[in-house]
Coordinates of C-alpha atoms and ligand atoms in Angstrom, one line a residue:
Chain A
M1 CA -12.2 -57.5 -71.5
R2 CA -14.8 -54.8 -71.6
H3 CA -15.9 -55.2 -68.3
A4 CA -12.5 -54.8 -66.9
A5 CA -11.9 -51.5 -68.4
R6 CA -15.0 -50.1 -67.5
S7 CA -14.0 -51.1 -63.6
M8 CA -10.7 -49.6 -64.4
L9 CA -12.4 -46.4 -65.6
A10 CA -15.0 -46.3 -62.6
A11 CA -12.0 -46.9 -60.3
L12 CA -10.1 -43.9 -61.5
L13 CA -13.2 -41.6 -61.3
L14 CA -14.0 -42.6 -57.7
A15 CA -10.5 -42.6 -56.6
P16 CA -10.7 -38.6 -55.9
A17 CA -13.8 -38.6 -54.8
L18 CA -12.8 -41.3 -51.9
A19 CA -9.6 -38.8 -51.3
T20 CA -11.8 -35.9 -50.5
G21 CA -14.3 -37.9 -48.9
A22 CA -15.4 -37.5 -45.0
W23 CA -12.0 -38.9 -43.3
A24 CA -9.7 -36.8 -45.8
G25 CA -6.9 -36.8 -43.3
S26 CA -7.1 -39.3 -40.5
D27 CA -7.2 -42.3 -42.9
D28 CA -3.8 -41.6 -43.4
V29 CA -2.7 -41.9 -40.0
V30 CA -0.5 -44.6 -38.8
V31 CA 0.0 -45.7 -35.2
E32 CA 3.0 -47.5 -34.3
N33 CA 4.9 -48.9 -31.6
A34 CA 2.2 -48.6 -28.8
W35 CA 2.9 -49.8 -25.4
S36 CA 1.9 -49.4 -21.6
R37 CA 2.9 -50.7 -18.3
A38 CA 1.0 -53.1 -16.1
S39 CA -1.2 -51.4 -13.3
I40 CA -1.2 -52.3 -9.6
G41 CA -4.7 -53.0 -9.4
T42 CA -7.4 -50.0 -10.6
S43 CA -7.0 -47.5 -7.9
R44 CA -4.4 -45.5 -9.6
P45 CA -3.9 -44.0 -13.2
G46 CA -2.1 -45.7 -16.0
A47 CA -0.1 -44.4 -19.0
A48 CA 0.0 -45.7 -22.4
Y49 CA 2.6 -44.5 -25.1
M50 CA 2.7 -44.4 -28.9
E51 CA 3.7 -42.8 -32.1
V52 CA 1.2 -41.5 -34.4
R53 CA 2.9 -40.5 -37.8
N54 CA 0.7 -38.7 -40.6
A55 CA 1.2 -40.5 -43.6
G56 CA -1.0 -38.2 -45.6
E57 CA -0.5 -34.8 -47.7
E58 CA -2.4 -32.5 -45.4
A59 CA -2.4 -31.9 -41.5
V60 CA -4.4 -33.8 -39.2
T61 CA -5.5 -32.7 -35.9
L62 CA -5.7 -35.4 -32.8
T63 CA -8.6 -34.0 -30.6
G64 CA -9.0 -36.9 -28.3
L65 CA -9.1 -40.5 -27.2
Q66 CA -11.0 -43.1 -25.7
S67 CA -10.8 -46.6 -24.4
D68 CA -13.5 -49.0 -22.4
L69 CA -10.4 -49.6 -20.1
A70 CA -10.9 -46.1 -18.3
M71 CA -13.5 -44.0 -17.7
V72 CA -11.1 -40.7 -18.6
S73 CA -8.4 -40.8 -21.0
E74 CA -6.7 -37.7 -21.6
I75 CA -3.2 -37.0 -23.6
H76 CA -0.9 -35.0 -21.0
R77 CA 2.0 -33.2 -21.8
V78 CA 5.0 -33.5 -19.4
T79 CA 7.2 -30.3 -18.8
T80 CA 10.4 -30.1 -16.5
D81 CA 11.2 -26.4 -15.9
D82 CA 14.6 -25.2 -15.3
R83 CA 14.5 -26.0 -11.5
G84 CA 13.9 -29.7 -12.3
V85 CA 10.3 -29.6 -11.5
S86 CA 8.2 -31.8 -13.7
S87 CA 4.7 -31.3 -14.0
M88 CA 1.7 -32.6 -16.3
A89 CA -1.0 -31.0 -17.9
P90 CA -3.6 -31.9 -20.8
A91 CA -2.1 -31.6 -24.1
G92 CA -5.0 -30.0 -25.9
A93 CA -5.6 -30.7 -29.5
I94 CA -2.1 -32.1 -31.3
V95 CA -1.9 -30.9 -35.0
I96 CA 0.2 -33.1 -36.9
A97 CA 1.7 -32.0 -40.2
P98 CA 2.0 -34.1 -43.2
G99 CA 5.0 -36.4 -42.8
E100 CA 5.1 -35.7 -39.4
T101 CA 5.3 -38.3 -36.3
V102 CA 4.3 -36.9 -32.9
A103 CA 6.2 -39.3 -30.1
I104 CA 3.7 -40.1 -27.3
A105 CA 6.7 -41.1 -24.9
P106 CA 7.9 -40.9 -21.4
G107 CA 9.3 -37.4 -20.5
V108 CA 7.0 -36.1 -23.3
M109 CA 3.5 -36.9 -23.5
H110 CA 1.3 -40.0 -22.4
V111 CA -2.1 -41.2 -22.6
M112 CA -3.3 -40.8 -19.0
L113 CA -5.9 -43.5 -18.3
M114 CA -8.0 -42.5 -15.6
Q115 CA -10.5 -44.3 -13.3
L116 CA -9.3 -47.8 -14.9
Q117 CA -12.3 -50.5 -15.2
R118 CA -10.2 -53.4 -14.7
P119 CA -6.5 -54.0 -13.9
M120 CA -3.6 -53.6 -16.7
R121 CA -2.0 -57.0 -16.7
E122 CA 0.9 -57.8 -18.5
G123 CA 0.7 -59.8 -21.8
E124 CA -3.0 -58.5 -22.6
S125 CA -3.7 -55.7 -24.4
F126 CA -6.7 -53.2 -24.5
P127 CA -8.4 -51.3 -27.3
L128 CA -7.8 -47.5 -27.6
T129 CA -9.6 -45.2 -30.2
L130 CA -8.0 -41.9 -31.6
N131 CA -10.2 -39.2 -32.8
F132 CA -9.5 -36.7 -35.3
S133 CA -11.2 -33.4 -36.1
D134 CA -12.1 -34.6 -39.8
G135 CA -14.4 -37.3 -37.8
G136 CA -12.0 -39.9 -38.3
E137 CA -11.5 -42.6 -35.6
V138 CA -8.1 -44.8 -35.8
P139 CA -8.5 -47.4 -33.5
V140 CA -5.2 -49.0 -31.6
P141 CA -4.6 -51.9 -29.7
V142 CA -2.1 -51.5 -27.0
P143 CA -0.1 -54.2 -25.5
V144 CA 0.3 -54.0 -21.7
L145 CA 4.0 -54.8 -20.7
G146 CA 5.6 -55.0 -17.5
I147 CA 5.7 -52.8 -14.7
A148 CA 9.2 -51.8 -15.4
A149 CA 9.1 -51.5 -19.1
R150 CA 11.1 -48.8 -20.6
G151 CA 9.8 -48.7 -24.1
P152 CA 8.0 -50.7 -26.9
E153 CA 10.3 -53.6 -26.6
G154 CA 10.0 -54.1 -22.5
Chain B
M1 CA 59.5 2.9 14.8
R2 CA 61.0 -0.2 13.1
T3 CA 58.8 -2.6 14.7
V4 CA 55.6 -0.4 14.1
R5 CA 56.4 -0.4 10.6
T6 CA 57.5 -4.3 10.5
V7 CA 53.6 -5.1 12.1
A8 CA 52.1 -2.4 9.6
W9 CA 53.8 -4.7 6.7
V10 CA 52.8 -7.9 8.2
L11 CA 49.3 -6.7 8.5
V12 CA 49.0 -5.7 5.2
G13 CA 50.6 -8.8 3.9
I14 CA 47.5 -10.6 6.1
A15 CA 45.2 -8.7 4.7
A16 CA 46.4 -9.1 1.0
F17 CA 46.3 -13.1 1.6
A18 CA 43.0 -12.8 3.3
L19 CA 41.6 -10.9 0.2
V20 CA 43.1 -13.2 -2.3
W21 CA 41.7 -16.1 -0.2
L22 CA 38.3 -14.6 -0.1
L23 CA 38.2 -13.9 -3.8
L24 CA 39.2 -17.5 -4.5
W25 CA 36.6 -19.0 -2.2
A26 CA 33.8 -16.6 -3.6
D27 CA 34.9 -17.8 -6.9
Y28 CA 34.8 -21.6 -5.9
R29 CA 31.5 -21.4 -4.1
A30 CA 29.7 -19.8 -7.4
A31 CA 31.4 -22.3 -9.5
Q32 CA 29.7 -24.9 -7.0
V33 CA 26.1 -23.3 -7.0
E34 CA 26.4 -23.0 -11.0
D35 CA 26.9 -26.9 -11.2
G36 CA 24.3 -27.4 -8.5
S37 CA 26.9 -29.2 -6.1
L38 CA 26.9 -27.0 -3.2
G39 CA 27.2 -29.6 -0.5
F40 CA 24.5 -30.7 1.7
Q41 CA 23.7 -33.6 3.7
A42 CA 20.8 -36.0 3.0
V43 CA 18.7 -35.6 6.2
F44 CA 15.5 -37.2 6.7
E45 CA 13.1 -39.2 9.3
L46 CA 10.4 -41.0 7.7
T47 CA 8.4 -44.3 7.5
D48 CA 9.4 -47.0 5.3
H49 CA 7.2 -49.2 3.0
Q50 CA 7.3 -51.7 5.8
G51 CA 6.2 -49.3 8.4
M52 CA 9.8 -49.1 9.9
I53 CA 11.1 -45.8 11.0
R54 CA 14.2 -44.7 8.8
T55 CA 16.8 -42.1 8.8
Q56 CA 19.7 -41.4 6.9
E57 CA 21.7 -42.7 9.6
D58 CA 20.0 -46.4 8.3
F59 CA 21.8 -45.9 5.2
A60 CA 25.4 -44.7 6.4
G61 CA 28.4 -46.5 4.3
R62 CA 26.1 -47.1 1.2
W63 CA 25.5 -44.9 -1.8
M64 CA 22.0 -43.6 -2.0
L65 CA 20.0 -42.8 -5.2
V66 CA 17.2 -40.6 -4.1
F67 CA 14.0 -40.0 -6.1
F68 CA 10.9 -37.9 -5.0
G69 CA 7.6 -38.8 -6.1
F70 CA 4.1 -40.3 -5.5
A71 CA 2.3 -43.5 -5.9
N72 CA -0.5 -42.1 -8.1
C73 CA 1.8 -40.6 -10.6
P74 CA 1.5 -42.6 -14.1
D75 CA 4.6 -41.2 -16.1
V76 CA 7.3 -39.6 -14.6
C77 CA 7.4 -41.9 -11.4
P78 CA 7.3 -45.5 -13.1
T79 CA 9.8 -44.4 -15.7
T80 CA 12.2 -43.5 -13.4
L81 CA 11.6 -46.1 -11.2
A82 CA 12.1 -48.3 -14.2
E83 CA 15.5 -46.8 -15.1
I84 CA 16.5 -47.1 -11.4
A85 CA 15.7 -50.9 -11.7
A86 CA 17.9 -51.1 -14.8
V87 CA 20.6 -49.5 -13.0
M88 CA 20.3 -51.4 -10.1
D89 CA 20.8 -54.6 -12.6
G90 CA 23.7 -53.3 -14.4
L91 CA 25.5 -52.8 -11.1
G92 CA 25.6 -56.7 -10.8
E93 CA 27.5 -57.6 -7.7
D94 CA 28.1 -53.7 -6.8
A95 CA 24.6 -53.5 -6.5
P96 CA 24.4 -54.1 -2.4
M97 CA 26.7 -50.6 -2.2
V98 CA 23.7 -48.7 -3.5
Q99 CA 20.8 -47.9 -1.7
P100 CA 17.6 -46.5 -4.2
L101 CA 15.3 -44.7 -2.0
F102 CA 12.0 -43.7 -3.4
I103 CA 10.4 -40.5 -1.3
S104 CA 6.8 -39.5 -1.6
V105 CA 5.8 -36.0 -1.6
D106 CA 2.1 -36.9 -1.3
P107 CA 2.0 -38.0 2.2
E108 CA -2.0 -37.8 2.2
R109 CA -2.6 -40.3 -0.3
D110 CA 0.6 -42.5 -0.2
T111 CA 0.5 -44.7 3.2
P112 CA 3.2 -47.2 3.6
A113 CA 0.8 -49.9 2.3
A114 CA 0.2 -47.9 -0.8
M115 CA 4.2 -47.5 -1.1
A116 CA 4.6 -51.4 -0.6
D117 CA 2.6 -52.3 -3.8
F118 CA 4.7 -50.1 -5.7
M119 CA 8.2 -51.3 -4.2
Q120 CA 7.3 -55.0 -4.7
A121 CA 6.2 -54.8 -8.2
F122 CA 9.6 -52.9 -9.3
D123 CA 11.4 -55.6 -7.2
A124 CA 14.6 -53.7 -7.3
G125 CA 15.4 -53.3 -3.6
I126 CA 13.9 -49.7 -3.7
V127 CA 13.0 -48.5 -0.3
G128 CA 9.9 -46.4 -0.5
L129 CA 9.4 -43.7 2.2
T130 CA 6.5 -41.8 3.2
G131 CA 5.4 -39.5 6.5
T132 CA 3.4 -37.0 8.0
P133 CA 2.9 -33.8 6.1
E134 CA 5.3 -32.1 8.3
Q135 CA 7.9 -34.4 8.0
T136 CA 7.4 -34.7 4.3
D137 CA 7.7 -30.7 4.1
R138 CA 11.1 -31.2 6.3
T139 CA 12.5 -33.6 4.0
G140 CA 11.5 -31.5 1.2
D141 CA 13.4 -28.6 2.7
S142 CA 16.6 -30.6 3.8
F143 CA 16.8 -31.9 0.1
H144 CA 16.3 -28.3 -1.4
I145 CA 13.3 -29.8 -3.6
Y146 CA 10.0 -28.6 -4.5
F147 CA 6.5 -30.1 -4.9
E148 CA 2.9 -29.0 -5.4
K149 CA -0.8 -30.0 -5.6
V150 CA -2.4 -29.6 -9.0
E151 CA -6.1 -29.8 -9.3
Q152 CA -6.8 -32.9 -11.8
A153 CA -10.8 -33.8 -11.7
A154 CA -10.4 -37.3 -12.8
A155 CA -7.6 -38.1 -10.5
P156 CA -8.1 -40.0 -7.2
G157 CA -8.8 -37.4 -4.6
G158 CA -8.8 -34.8 -7.5
Y159 CA -5.4 -33.7 -7.7
T160 CA -2.0 -34.7 -8.9
M161 CA 1.4 -33.3 -7.8
S162 CA 4.1 -31.5 -9.7
H163 CA 7.6 -32.2 -8.1
S164 CA 11.3 -32.1 -8.4
S165 CA 11.8 -35.0 -10.7
Q166 CA 15.8 -35.1 -10.4
L167 CA 17.8 -38.6 -9.5
F168 CA 19.9 -37.6 -6.5
L169 CA 23.0 -39.5 -5.6
F170 CA 24.4 -39.2 -2.2
G171 CA 27.7 -40.7 -1.1
P172 CA 28.7 -43.2 1.8
D173 CA 29.0 -40.0 4.1
G174 CA 25.5 -38.9 3.3
A175 CA 26.8 -35.9 1.3
Y176 CA 25.3 -34.8 -2.0
V177 CA 27.3 -35.9 -4.9
K178 CA 25.5 -35.3 -8.0
S179 CA 22.1 -35.1 -9.4
W180 CA 20.5 -36.4 -13.2
T181 CA 17.8 -34.6 -14.8
Y182 CA 14.5 -36.4 -15.6
G183 CA 15.2 -38.7 -18.6
T184 CA 18.6 -39.2 -18.4
P185 CA 18.6 -42.9 -19.7
A186 CA 19.9 -45.8 -17.2
E187 CA 22.9 -46.5 -19.4
D188 CA 24.2 -42.9 -18.4
I189 CA 23.5 -42.9 -15.2
L190 CA 25.0 -46.4 -14.6
A191 CA 28.5 -45.4 -16.3
D192 CA 28.3 -42.0 -14.1
L193 CA 27.5 -43.8 -11.0
K194 CA 30.2 -46.7 -11.6
Q195 CA 32.6 -44.0 -12.3
K196 CA 32.0 -42.1 -9.0
M197 CA 31.8 -45.5 -7.0
S198 CA 35.2 -46.2 -8.2
S199 CA 36.9 -42.7 -7.6
Ligands
CU1 CU1 -1.2 -37.5 -16.8

């Protein structure tokens, strides 16, 4: 009995210390609905999509990502001007407010996977790691769907 | 004197009629420009993904769904091709009346073989077309589209392309019918297309 009470007290004292620890924000990041399309060989860049939700109380900043699948992985933003011309460019650091979800989705943003090290095969998945400004890293397994997939459900 | 006066009145009448007609016409043209439907014909001479020379004549009598892009495009082009595949699927037995065309704006990298990889993988009866830089420029002018190289160090060849991303619809006579902006869901395109085909 005594022992249990002491552990509880320790946990209570420890909780705030953990909450203000090194990875204050990014350990509250939840990544959902990750998906990608199969590639044709390795000569062309691939793309991956996902939703990044900040379930915490403070803003987090997504600074970059990496994967052993590609030499260079970047988040790109797609913009379409009033003439209907679409372009993509690196999105830079992305700040996610508490409770907010950033959709990395076709037509908005994509994770551009450049210099593929192996083909992206339907039915497989590959690991991707998101990096945050507080030093936190969030690993995401990304399923590879068919080449004509239109969303996380295929 | 009387004849002169009559002729003068007739001339005034014609002038008034012409003026009204001109005003109405100008209005009509302005409205057309506004909704982007100013008539033009699909005109091109390019090489398809099987190495055959193709022009708009080869597709006469069928509806054409035309999209511009490039094989190294990781997001906009596969997304649109996936939408087109879904549209073709949704057309069912009407599918043979519609020919989807994917026209490259990247003649440097997009050989017919590179296009073939893409078209076969999507398996939606899409014909991939590419050409010389001159043919590509001429096609772009004829379709009133825009494309440009953008530097991107990690991309193959060190560049990517910005390009018009609408999906264009041409009628069986080769005349422009309408376009959908990038991101229009396949379901909306299909409903629109069916309506145009039945009217
Ligand atoms: Cu990109």
